[in-house]
Amino acid sequence: MTVPARSADLAAQPLAHALALHAQCYTDPAMVAVDRRWIFDRGWQLVAHVCQLRAPGDHAIADLGGLPVIAVRGADGVVRVMHNVCRHRAGPLAQCDGLGAKSLRCRYHGWTYTLDGQLRTATEMAGAADFDVGDIRLPQLAVRVWQGMVFAAVDAAMAPPFEAFVAGIDARIGEDRALDTYGHHHRVGYDIACNWKVYVDNYLEGYHVPHVHPELNRLLDYRSYVTETAEWYSFQFSPLESGEGLYGSGDALYYWLWPNTMLNILPGRLQTNRIIPKGVDRCRVEFDFYYAPDDSDAGRARRDADLAFSDVVQDEDIGICEDVQRGLASGSYTAGRLNPLRENAVHHFHELLRRVYRDAAFPPVS
Ligand code: FES
Ligand SMILES: [Fe+2]
């Protein structure tokens, strides 16, 4: 498995002189396996929110860059994330989220596992020699629950230490936004004809907002839009003036966490995006909306307005991302200059990617 780009295309670049990531990294089918092994398996990925896993047996499924997983709260109260792949012949244990399961039963032939992933019964297997259900468990991932969100890593030894991954975010969010008390309201998924990195790139800059999102542009103060980068994440910040019918006024905080998680934090609302690769020129974006508890009619109306408005912005982003994927694949383009003022977070993402791809192409000799 190799990265197809030349080493010169993967060299680190100072912001003021930076080019975007080489087009081949978005279009070469060989990159799918590279991204899975070197990025997704070695990163912290968002699986669920604790409000989906309040009681034993509550579970939520997710796709971690091609690995199906299931998050389950066990009888002992511990949240585990396990492969959602039966050890018999790879059937799924769960196909949707659910509440209060007593066990995990494979849909294919009915093998049944305990909530902590131990095989308990295997139907009609008495004739199988040297077969002991006690030997069979679902593989588990490393798990961290932070700000009410459940993150998991396939290869925790190669992932950043979790504390470094989120360092500084708690202080910025502040204690008055208790994201772990929010409730799950709604999920929307979008299938998009672009590489997952195109979608992330687009998220990481407000440069396109005046051109692609005229309505959103009216709510945000583009001139005071600030983008900062940290080691493993970047965030965009803008004062927000939207009137009481939508978000009210306050801070809008938009975090991107390596490699594919976004946290959009507005007054009383958390919305997460997960960008799931589905091939070199396909991805699925899942939006989950969570809100501070509020049963009033006004609260309900605000949530409906939020969903409708988010859909408009997302349609605009999908259109431009699919156009960009066509441009990247056209043969007309390799890499253009980045805007140091407006695209510093894109540069930060591309530097992280180039570092990974250098390691993948030319692994350090040990
Ligand atoms: S694949 Fe799970 S029981 Fe057969
Ligand atoms: Fe956008």
mmCIF file of C-alpha atoms and ligand atoms in Angstrom:
data_model
loop_
_atom_site.group_PDB
_atom_site.id
_atom_site.type_symbol
_atom_site.label_atom_id
_atom_site.label_comp_id
_atom_site.label_asym_id
_atom_site.label_seq_id
_atom_site.Cartn_x
_atom_site.Cartn_y
_atom_site.Cartn_z
ATOM 1 C CA MET A 1 0.000 0.000 0.000
ATOM 2 C CA THR A 2 1.672 3.205 -1.105
ATOM 3 C CA VAL A 3 0.825 6.850 -1.513
ATOM 4 C CA PRO A 4 0.928 7.631 -5.214
ATOM 5 C CA ALA A 5 2.074 11.262 -5.035
ATOM 6 C CA ARG A 6 5.747 12.200 -5.496
ATOM 7 C CA SER A 7 7.722 13.129 -2.389
ATOM 8 C CA ALA A 8 8.004 16.747 -3.548
ATOM 9 C CA ASP A 9 4.219 17.006 -3.484
ATOM 10 C CA LEU A 10 4.187 15.884 0.151
ATOM 11 C CA ALA A 11 6.844 18.226 1.543
ATOM 12 C CA ALA A 12 5.828 20.454 4.479
ATOM 13 C CA GLN A 13 4.935 23.988 3.379
ATOM 14 C CA PRO A 14 4.947 27.307 5.232
ATOM 15 C CA LEU A 15 1.541 28.997 5.222
ATOM 16 C CA ALA A 16 2.606 32.072 3.243
ATOM 17 C CA HIS A 17 3.826 29.898 0.372
ATOM 18 C CA ALA A 18 1.465 26.972 0.732
ATOM 19 C CA LEU A 19 -0.144 25.017 -2.026
ATOM 20 C CA ALA A 20 -3.245 22.920 -1.435
ATOM 21 C CA LEU A 21 -2.895 19.149 -1.164
ATOM 22 C CA HIS A 22 -2.115 17.479 -4.502
ATOM 23 C CA ALA A 23 -5.215 16.525 -6.543
ATOM 24 C CA GLN A 24 -4.100 12.917 -6.713
ATOM 25 C CA CYS A 25 -4.703 12.549 -2.978
ATOM 26 C CA TYR A 26 -8.409 13.174 -3.650
ATOM 27 C CA THR A 27 -8.821 11.093 -6.763
ATOM 28 C CA ASP A 28 -6.541 8.045 -6.761
ATOM 29 C CA PRO A 29 -8.437 4.893 -5.720
ATOM 30 C CA ALA A 30 -5.293 3.682 -3.895
ATOM 31 C CA MET A 31 -5.828 6.461 -1.335
ATOM 32 C CA VAL A 32 -8.901 4.737 0.106
ATOM 33 C CA ALA A 33 -6.830 2.031 1.803
ATOM 34 C CA VAL A 34 -4.138 4.527 2.817
ATOM 35 C CA ASP A 35 -6.700 6.784 4.495
ATOM 36 C CA ARG A 36 -8.340 3.872 6.279
ATOM 37 C CA ARG A 37 -5.138 2.445 7.698
ATOM 38 C CA TRP A 38 -3.094 5.568 8.342
ATOM 39 C CA ILE A 39 -5.788 8.083 9.252
ATOM 40 C CA PHE A 40 -9.086 6.573 10.366
ATOM 41 C CA ASP A 41 -7.731 3.551 12.235
ATOM 42 C CA ARG A 42 -5.244 5.801 14.033
ATOM 43 C CA GLY A 43 -7.620 8.622 14.952
ATOM 44 C CA TRP A 44 -10.333 9.338 17.504
ATOM 45 C CA GLN A 45 -13.712 9.139 15.850
ATOM 46 C CA LEU A 46 -17.097 10.211 17.147
ATOM 47 C CA VAL A 47 -19.468 7.292 17.661
ATOM 48 C CA ALA A 48 -22.457 8.580 19.645
ATOM 49 C CA HIS A 49 -23.704 10.948 22.338
ATOM 50 C CA VAL A 50 -24.376 9.736 25.891
ATOM 51 C CA CYS A 51 -28.054 10.647 25.565
ATOM 52 C CA GLN A 52 -28.357 7.666 23.199
ATOM 53 C CA LEU A 53 -26.776 5.349 25.783
ATOM 54 C CA ARG A 54 -28.414 6.208 29.084
ATOM 55 C CA ALA A 55 -29.327 2.719 30.320
ATOM 56 C CA PRO A 56 -27.847 -0.794 30.049
ATOM 57 C CA GLY A 57 -28.542 -2.280 26.632
ATOM 58 C CA ASP A 58 -28.923 1.094 24.906
ATOM 59 C CA HIS A 59 -26.820 1.010 21.761
ATOM 60 C CA ALA A 60 -25.829 3.080 18.738
ATOM 61 C CA ILE A 61 -24.109 1.972 15.564
ATOM 62 C CA ALA A 62 -21.549 3.855 13.499
ATOM 63 C CA ASP A 63 -19.257 3.447 10.512
ATOM 64 C CA LEU A 64 -15.667 4.299 11.433
ATOM 65 C CA GLY A 65 -14.081 4.801 8.047
ATOM 66 C CA GLY A 66 -15.275 1.397 6.838
ATOM 67 C CA LEU A 67 -15.328 -0.450 10.158
ATOM 68 C CA PRO A 68 -18.883 -1.019 11.443
ATOM 69 C CA VAL A 69 -19.015 -0.561 15.210
ATOM 70 C CA ILE A 70 -21.605 -0.651 17.950
ATOM 71 C CA ALA A 71 -21.474 1.410 21.136
ATOM 72 C CA VAL A 72 -23.293 -0.307 24.010
ATOM 73 C CA ARG A 73 -23.834 0.546 27.646
ATOM 74 C CA GLY A 74 -23.187 -2.687 29.503
ATOM 75 C CA ALA A 75 -25.001 -4.176 32.478
ATOM 76 C CA ASP A 76 -22.107 -2.764 34.545
ATOM 77 C CA GLY A 77 -22.825 0.771 33.288
ATOM 78 C CA VAL A 78 -19.678 0.973 31.160
ATOM 79 C CA VAL A 79 -19.910 2.234 27.579
ATOM 80 C CA ARG A 80 -18.010 -0.051 25.197
ATOM 81 C CA VAL A 81 -17.438 0.271 21.480
ATOM 82 C CA MET A 82 -17.073 -3.051 19.671
ATOM 83 C CA HIS A 83 -16.842 -4.305 16.124
ATOM 84 C CA ASN A 84 -20.378 -4.737 14.784
ATOM 85 C CA VAL A 85 -19.217 -7.805 12.882
ATOM 86 C CA CYS A 86 -20.195 -11.273 14.049
ATOM 87 C CA ARG A 87 -17.332 -13.711 14.575
ATOM 88 C CA HIS A 88 -19.243 -16.473 12.739
ATOM 89 C CA ARG A 89 -19.557 -15.198 9.173
ATOM 90 C CA ALA A 90 -19.413 -11.443 9.578
ATOM 91 C CA GLY A 91 -23.095 -10.641 9.951
ATOM 92 C CA PRO A 92 -24.232 -7.482 11.740
ATOM 93 C CA LEU A 93 -25.215 -7.550 15.404
ATOM 94 C CA ALA A 94 -27.309 -4.420 15.099
ATOM 95 C CA GLN A 95 -28.523 -2.542 12.054
ATOM 96 C CA CYS A 96 -29.910 0.465 13.845
ATOM 97 C CA ASP A 97 -29.725 2.239 17.191
ATOM 98 C CA GLY A 98 -31.854 0.826 19.985
ATOM 99 C CA LEU A 99 -32.731 0.868 23.668
ATOM 100 C CA GLY A 100 -32.614 -1.665 26.462
ATOM 101 C CA ALA A 101 -31.324 -4.753 24.632
ATOM 102 C CA LYS A 102 -30.661 -7.709 26.933
ATOM 103 C CA SER A 103 -28.041 -9.157 24.578
ATOM 104 C CA LEU A 104 -26.634 -8.668 21.080
ATOM 105 C CA ARG A 105 -28.027 -11.166 18.623
ATOM 106 C CA CYS A 106 -26.580 -11.549 15.148
ATOM 107 C CA ARG A 107 -29.169 -11.095 12.470
ATOM 108 C CA TYR A 108 -27.722 -13.773 10.203
ATOM 109 C CA HIS A 109 -27.815 -17.050 12.212
ATOM 110 C CA GLY A 110 -28.697 -15.891 15.687
ATOM 111 C CA TRP A 111 -25.439 -16.216 17.597
ATOM 112 C CA THR A 112 -25.873 -14.175 20.749
ATOM 113 C CA TYR A 113 -23.350 -12.073 22.658
ATOM 114 C CA THR A 114 -23.526 -10.446 26.068
ATOM 115 C CA LEU A 115 -23.610 -6.655 26.224
ATOM 116 C CA ASP A 116 -19.861 -6.657 26.831
ATOM 117 C CA GLY A 117 -19.154 -8.654 23.682
ATOM 118 C CA GLN A 118 -18.690 -12.213 24.952
ATOM 119 C CA LEU A 119 -20.286 -14.906 22.787
ATOM 120 C CA ARG A 120 -22.923 -16.622 24.932
ATOM 121 C CA THR A 121 -24.808 -18.970 22.630
ATOM 122 C CA ALA A 122 -24.155 -20.301 19.137
ATOM 123 C CA THR A 123 -27.210 -21.984 17.683
ATOM 124 C CA GLU A 124 -26.929 -25.705 16.774
ATOM 125 C CA MET A 125 -23.150 -25.822 17.022
ATOM 126 C CA ALA A 126 -23.012 -28.943 19.235
ATOM 127 C CA GLY A 127 -21.353 -30.935 16.430
ATOM 128 C CA ALA A 128 -18.451 -28.498 16.009
ATOM 129 C CA ALA A 129 -15.261 -30.001 17.492
ATOM 130 C CA ASP A 130 -13.045 -27.909 19.729
ATOM 131 C CA PHE A 131 -15.522 -25.058 19.645
ATOM 132 C CA ASP A 132 -16.005 -23.104 22.861
ATOM 133 C CA VAL A 133 -18.186 -19.996 22.978
ATOM 134 C CA GLY A 134 -15.988 -18.795 25.861
ATOM 135 C CA ASP A 135 -13.115 -18.300 23.387
ATOM 136 C CA ILE A 136 -14.998 -15.862 21.202
ATOM 137 C CA ARG A 137 -15.410 -12.147 21.848
ATOM 138 C CA LEU A 138 -16.156 -9.102 19.738
ATOM 139 C CA PRO A 139 -13.001 -6.974 19.349
ATOM 140 C CA GLN A 140 -13.176 -3.734 21.321
ATOM 141 C CA LEU A 141 -11.940 -0.225 20.655
ATOM 142 C CA ALA A 142 -10.457 2.279 23.070
ATOM 143 C CA VAL A 143 -13.210 4.633 24.309
ATOM 144 C CA ARG A 144 -13.268 8.142 25.770
ATOM 145 C CA VAL A 145 -16.421 9.978 26.827
ATOM 146 C CA TRP A 146 -15.879 13.715 26.646
ATOM 147 C CA GLN A 147 -18.425 16.575 26.754
ATOM 148 C CA GLY A 148 -21.149 13.936 26.468
ATOM 149 C CA MET A 149 -19.670 12.524 23.273
ATOM 150 C CA VAL A 150 -18.345 8.986 22.878
ATOM 151 C CA PHE A 151 -15.118 8.784 20.888
ATOM 152 C CA ALA A 152 -13.343 5.573 19.912
ATOM 153 C CA ALA A 153 -10.001 4.614 18.417
ATOM 154 C CA VAL A 154 -9.290 1.394 16.546
ATOM 155 C CA ASP A 155 -5.541 1.569 17.151
ATOM 156 C CA ALA A 156 -5.210 3.586 20.338
ATOM 157 C CA ALA A 157 -1.459 3.032 20.519
ATOM 158 C CA MET A 158 -1.048 4.993 17.294
ATOM 159 C CA ALA A 159 -3.739 7.616 18.000
ATOM 160 C CA PRO A 160 -2.891 10.937 19.675
ATOM 161 C CA PRO A 161 -3.298 10.880 23.478
ATOM 162 C CA PHE A 162 -6.932 11.912 23.983
ATOM 163 C CA GLU A 163 -6.023 14.749 26.332
ATOM 164 C CA ALA A 164 -3.782 16.269 23.663
ATOM 165 C CA PHE A 165 -6.451 15.687 21.037
ATOM 166 C CA VAL A 166 -8.964 17.991 22.791
ATOM 167 C CA ALA A 167 -6.576 20.189 24.804
ATOM 168 C CA GLY A 168 -8.013 23.664 25.347
ATOM 169 C CA ILE A 169 -11.530 23.009 24.063
ATOM 170 C CA ASP A 170 -13.225 22.642 27.469
ATOM 171 C CA ALA A 171 -12.027 26.077 28.550
ATOM 172 C CA ARG A 172 -13.316 27.685 25.360
ATOM 173 C CA ILE A 173 -16.720 26.004 25.506
ATOM 174 C CA GLY A 174 -17.135 27.056 29.144
ATOM 175 C CA GLU A 175 -19.040 25.416 31.947
ATOM 176 C CA ASP A 176 -22.368 27.061 31.205
ATOM 177 C CA ARG A 177 -22.740 25.062 27.984
ATOM 178 C CA ALA A 178 -23.261 21.620 29.494
ATOM 179 C CA LEU A 179 -23.172 19.657 26.241
ATOM 180 C CA ASP A 180 -23.508 16.381 28.126
ATOM 181 C CA THR A 181 -27.024 17.340 29.278
ATOM 182 C CA TYR A 182 -28.262 17.956 25.750
ATOM 183 C CA GLY A 183 -30.728 15.551 24.198
ATOM 184 C CA HIS A 184 -30.628 13.946 20.770
ATOM 185 C CA HIS A 185 -33.176 15.518 18.550
ATOM 186 C CA HIS A 186 -32.585 14.575 14.977
ATOM 187 C CA ARG A 187 -30.204 12.982 12.484
ATOM 188 C CA VAL A 188 -29.899 13.815 8.807
ATOM 189 C CA GLY A 189 -27.543 12.023 6.412
ATOM 190 C CA TYR A 190 -26.290 13.198 3.045
ATOM 191 C CA ASP A 191 -24.547 11.107 0.362
ATOM 192 C CA ILE A 192 -22.120 13.315 -1.493
ATOM 193 C CA ALA A 193 -20.102 12.633 -4.655
ATOM 194 C CA CYS A 194 -16.768 13.870 -3.365
ATOM 195 C CA ASN A 195 -13.746 12.600 -1.498
ATOM 196 C CA TRP A 196 -14.138 13.002 2.280
ATOM 197 C CA LYS A 197 -11.236 15.481 2.328
ATOM 198 C CA VAL A 198 -13.026 17.819 -0.088
ATOM 199 C CA TYR A 199 -15.869 18.110 2.382
ATOM 200 C CA VAL A 200 -13.472 18.755 5.272
ATOM 201 C CA ASP A 201 -11.555 21.375 3.262
ATOM 202 C CA ASN A 202 -14.776 23.192 2.531
ATOM 203 C CA TYR A 203 -15.774 23.162 6.181
ATOM 204 C CA LEU A 204 -12.446 24.594 7.262
ATOM 205 C CA GLU A 205 -12.740 27.966 5.607
ATOM 206 C CA GLY A 206 -15.212 30.801 5.700
ATOM 207 C CA TYR A 207 -13.651 32.206 2.516
ATOM 208 C CA HIS A 208 -16.487 30.711 0.453
ATOM 209 C CA VAL A 209 -19.314 31.871 2.710
ATOM 210 C CA PRO A 210 -20.056 35.194 0.958
ATOM 211 C CA HIS A 211 -20.081 33.405 -2.411
ATOM 212 C CA VAL A 212 -21.806 30.110 -1.664
ATOM 213 C CA HIS A 213 -24.052 30.916 1.327
ATOM 214 C CA PRO A 214 -25.687 34.327 0.902
ATOM 215 C CA GLU A 215 -28.223 33.759 3.702
ATOM 216 C CA LEU A 216 -25.685 32.446 6.188
ATOM 217 C CA ASN A 217 -23.439 35.350 5.336
ATOM 218 C CA ARG A 218 -26.096 37.736 6.595
ATOM 219 C CA LEU A 219 -26.069 36.054 10.040
ATOM 220 C CA LEU A 220 -22.305 35.929 10.457
ATOM 221 C CA ASP A 221 -19.970 38.822 10.740
ATOM 222 C CA TYR A 222 -17.497 37.746 8.069
ATOM 223 C CA ARG A 223 -14.970 40.480 8.876
ATOM 224 C CA SER A 224 -14.635 39.336 12.479
ATOM 225 C CA TYR A 225 -14.500 35.664 11.545
ATOM 226 C CA VAL A 226 -11.506 34.143 13.346
ATOM 227 C CA THR A 227 -9.890 30.825 12.551
ATOM 228 C CA GLU A 228 -7.351 29.309 14.933
ATOM 229 C CA THR A 229 -5.439 26.068 14.756
ATOM 230 C CA ALA A 230 -4.244 23.750 17.525
ATOM 231 C CA GLU A 231 -2.297 20.529 17.286
ATOM 232 C CA TRP A 232 -5.165 18.186 16.416
ATOM 233 C CA TYR A 233 -8.046 20.528 15.709
ATOM 234 C CA SER A 234 -8.898 23.930 14.424
ATOM 235 C CA PHE A 235 -11.799 26.183 15.190
ATOM 236 C CA GLN A 236 -13.665 29.023 13.655
ATOM 237 C CA PHE A 237 -15.396 31.614 15.702
ATOM 238 C CA SER A 238 -17.861 34.277 14.765
ATOM 239 C CA PRO A 239 -20.251 36.512 16.672
ATOM 240 C CA LEU A 240 -23.781 35.601 15.614
ATOM 241 C CA GLU A 241 -26.845 37.825 15.208
ATOM 242 C CA SER A 242 -29.785 35.725 14.110
ATOM 243 C CA GLY A 243 -32.793 36.983 16.031
ATOM 244 C CA GLU A 244 -34.742 34.986 18.607
ATOM 245 C CA GLY A 245 -36.560 32.827 16.021
ATOM 246 C CA LEU A 246 -33.396 30.902 15.131
ATOM 247 C CA TYR A 247 -30.296 30.839 17.326
ATOM 248 C CA GLY A 248 -30.539 34.164 19.103
ATOM 249 C CA SER A 249 -27.300 36.038 19.511
ATOM 250 C CA GLY A 250 -24.041 34.879 20.981
ATOM 251 C CA ASP A 251 -20.980 32.969 19.895
ATOM 252 C CA ALA A 252 -20.856 30.490 17.093
ATOM 253 C CA LEU A 253 -18.013 28.000 17.603
ATOM 254 C CA TYR A 254 -17.143 25.611 14.812
ATOM 255 C CA TYR A 255 -14.635 22.941 15.741
ATOM 256 C CA TRP A 256 -13.044 20.465 13.399
ATOM 257 C CA LEU A 257 -11.266 17.548 15.079
ATOM 258 C CA TRP A 258 -8.828 15.359 13.182
ATOM 259 C CA PRO A 259 -9.713 13.609 11.021
ATOM 260 C CA ASN A 260 -13.456 13.767 10.390
ATOM 261 C CA THR A 261 -15.466 15.205 13.286
ATOM 262 C CA MET A 262 -17.071 18.628 13.427
ATOM 263 C CA LEU A 263 -18.771 20.213 16.420
ATOM 264 C CA ASN A 264 -20.979 23.173 15.645
ATOM 265 C CA ILE A 265 -21.802 24.860 18.919
ATOM 266 C CA LEU A 266 -24.380 27.634 18.978
ATOM 267 C CA PRO A 267 -26.368 28.980 21.913
ATOM 268 C CA GLY A 268 -28.327 25.993 23.337
ATOM 269 C CA ARG A 269 -27.407 23.717 20.479
ATOM 270 C CA LEU A 270 -24.742 21.208 19.522
ATOM 271 C CA GLN A 271 -24.654 19.810 16.053
ATOM 272 C CA THR A 272 -22.076 17.200 15.118
ATOM 273 C CA ASN A 273 -20.958 16.208 11.635
ATOM 274 C CA ARG A 274 -19.196 12.982 10.816
ATOM 275 C CA ILE A 275 -17.639 12.602 7.394
ATOM 276 C CA ILE A 276 -17.540 8.945 6.437
ATOM 277 C CA PRO A 277 -15.526 7.923 3.365
ATOM 278 C CA LYS A 278 -17.398 5.650 0.972
ATOM 279 C CA GLY A 279 -14.860 5.347 -1.837
ATOM 280 C CA VAL A 280 -12.393 7.752 -3.392
ATOM 281 C CA ASP A 281 -15.112 10.016 -4.772
ATOM 282 C CA ARG A 282 -17.960 9.384 -2.342
ATOM 283 C CA CYS A 283 -18.645 10.210 1.263
ATOM 284 C CA ARG A 284 -21.572 10.273 3.627
ATOM 285 C CA VAL A 285 -22.062 13.145 6.013
ATOM 286 C CA GLU A 286 -24.131 12.553 9.127
ATOM 287 C CA PHE A 287 -25.522 15.531 10.998
ATOM 288 C CA ASP A 288 -26.765 14.961 14.537
ATOM 289 C CA PHE A 289 -28.614 17.745 16.293
ATOM 290 C CA TYR A 290 -28.666 18.002 20.094
ATOM 291 C CA TYR A 291 -30.351 20.700 22.146
ATOM 292 C CA ALA A 292 -30.444 21.947 25.686
ATOM 293 C CA PRO A 293 -33.649 20.671 27.326
ATOM 294 C CA ASP A 294 -36.510 23.014 26.314
ATOM 295 C CA ASP A 295 -40.090 21.797 25.826
ATOM 296 C CA SER A 296 -41.619 25.176 25.092
ATOM 297 C CA ASP A 297 -43.404 25.909 21.799
ATOM 298 C CA ALA A 298 -40.815 28.572 21.076
ATOM 299 C CA GLY A 299 -38.026 26.015 21.606
ATOM 300 C CA ARG A 300 -39.715 23.580 19.219
ATOM 301 C CA ALA A 301 -40.152 26.278 16.593
ATOM 302 C CA ARG A 302 -36.482 27.241 16.934
ATOM 303 C CA ARG A 303 -35.410 23.619 16.447
ATOM 304 C CA ASP A 304 -37.548 23.312 13.301
ATOM 305 C CA ALA A 305 -36.108 26.547 11.933
ATOM 306 C CA ASP A 306 -32.585 25.294 12.709
ATOM 307 C CA LEU A 307 -33.131 22.056 10.761
ATOM 308 C CA ALA A 308 -34.633 23.847 7.770
ATOM 309 C CA PHE A 309 -31.880 26.439 7.654
ATOM 310 C CA SER A 310 -29.136 23.844 8.059
ATOM 311 C CA ASP A 311 -30.576 21.937 5.087
ATOM 312 C CA VAL A 312 -30.301 24.985 2.841
ATOM 313 C CA VAL A 313 -26.665 25.597 3.818
ATOM 314 C CA GLN A 314 -25.852 21.915 3.374
ATOM 315 C CA ASP A 315 -27.366 21.818 -0.133
ATOM 316 C CA GLU A 316 -25.170 24.746 -1.081
ATOM 317 C CA ASP A 317 -22.084 22.980 0.298
ATOM 318 C CA ILE A 318 -22.908 19.692 -1.429
ATOM 319 C CA GLY A 319 -23.203 21.438 -4.786
ATOM 320 C CA ILE A 320 -19.822 23.127 -4.533
ATOM 321 C CA CYS A 321 -18.051 20.041 -3.114
ATOM 322 C CA GLU A 322 -19.273 17.870 -5.997
ATOM 323 C CA ASP A 323 -18.140 20.517 -8.497
ATOM 324 C CA VAL A 324 -14.705 20.629 -6.823
ATOM 325 C CA GLN A 325 -14.366 16.833 -7.005
ATOM 326 C CA ARG A 326 -15.039 17.039 -10.763
ATOM 327 C CA GLY A 327 -12.403 19.762 -11.035
ATOM 328 C CA LEU A 328 -9.852 17.727 -9.079
ATOM 329 C CA ALA A 329 -10.471 14.686 -11.284
ATOM 330 C CA SER A 330 -10.460 16.642 -14.546
ATOM 331 C CA GLY A 331 -6.731 16.454 -15.241
ATOM 332 C CA SER A 332 -6.695 20.242 -15.474
ATOM 333 C CA TYR A 333 -5.364 20.883 -11.975
ATOM 334 C CA THR A 334 -2.780 19.629 -9.495
ATOM 335 C CA ALA A 335 -2.621 22.124 -6.581
ATOM 336 C CA GLY A 336 -3.298 25.865 -6.216
ATOM 337 C CA ARG A 337 -2.112 28.542 -3.758
ATOM 338 C CA LEU A 338 -3.943 28.881 -0.461
ATOM 339 C CA ASN A 339 -5.073 32.186 1.025
ATOM 340 C CA PRO A 340 -2.974 32.613 4.210
ATOM 341 C CA LEU A 341 -5.609 34.840 5.842
ATOM 342 C CA ARG A 342 -8.708 32.774 5.112
ATOM 343 C CA GLU A 343 -7.408 29.255 4.585
ATOM 344 C CA ASN A 344 -5.037 28.723 7.500
ATOM 345 C CA ALA A 345 -7.164 25.838 8.804
ATOM 346 C CA VAL A 346 -7.134 24.192 5.360
ATOM 347 C CA HIS A 347 -3.351 24.528 5.404
ATOM 348 C CA HIS A 348 -3.265 22.999 8.916
ATOM 349 C CA PHE A 349 -5.355 20.015 7.725
ATOM 350 C CA HIS A 350 -3.182 19.588 4.645
ATOM 351 C CA GLU A 351 -0.006 19.675 6.743
ATOM 352 C CA LEU A 352 -1.402 16.891 8.949
ATOM 353 C CA LEU A 353 -2.314 14.922 5.826
ATOM 354 C CA ARG A 354 1.063 15.483 4.164
ATOM 355 C CA ARG A 355 2.809 14.270 7.301
ATOM 356 C CA VAL A 356 0.712 11.091 7.347
ATOM 357 C CA TYR A 357 1.244 10.516 3.645
ATOM 358 C CA ARG A 358 4.996 11.010 3.978
ATOM 359 C CA ASP A 359 5.026 8.351 6.705
ATOM 360 C CA ALA A 360 2.870 6.065 4.574
ATOM 361 C CA ALA A 361 4.992 6.550 1.460
ATOM 362 C CA PHE A 362 8.370 6.527 3.175
ATOM 363 C CA PRO A 363 7.929 4.852 6.581
ATOM 364 C CA PRO A 364 10.671 5.807 9.024
ATOM 365 C CA VAL A 365 13.314 3.076 9.264
ATOM 366 C CA SER A 366 13.494 1.759 12.807
HETATM 367 S S1 FES B 1 -22.841 -14.431 10.877
HETATM 368 FE FE1 FES B 1 -23.506 -14.077 12.880
HETATM 369 S S2 FES B 1 -24.545 -15.860 13.424
HETATM 370 FE FE2 FES B 1 -23.796 -16.257 11.445
HETATM 371 FE FE FE B 2 -20.121 26.076 3.385
#
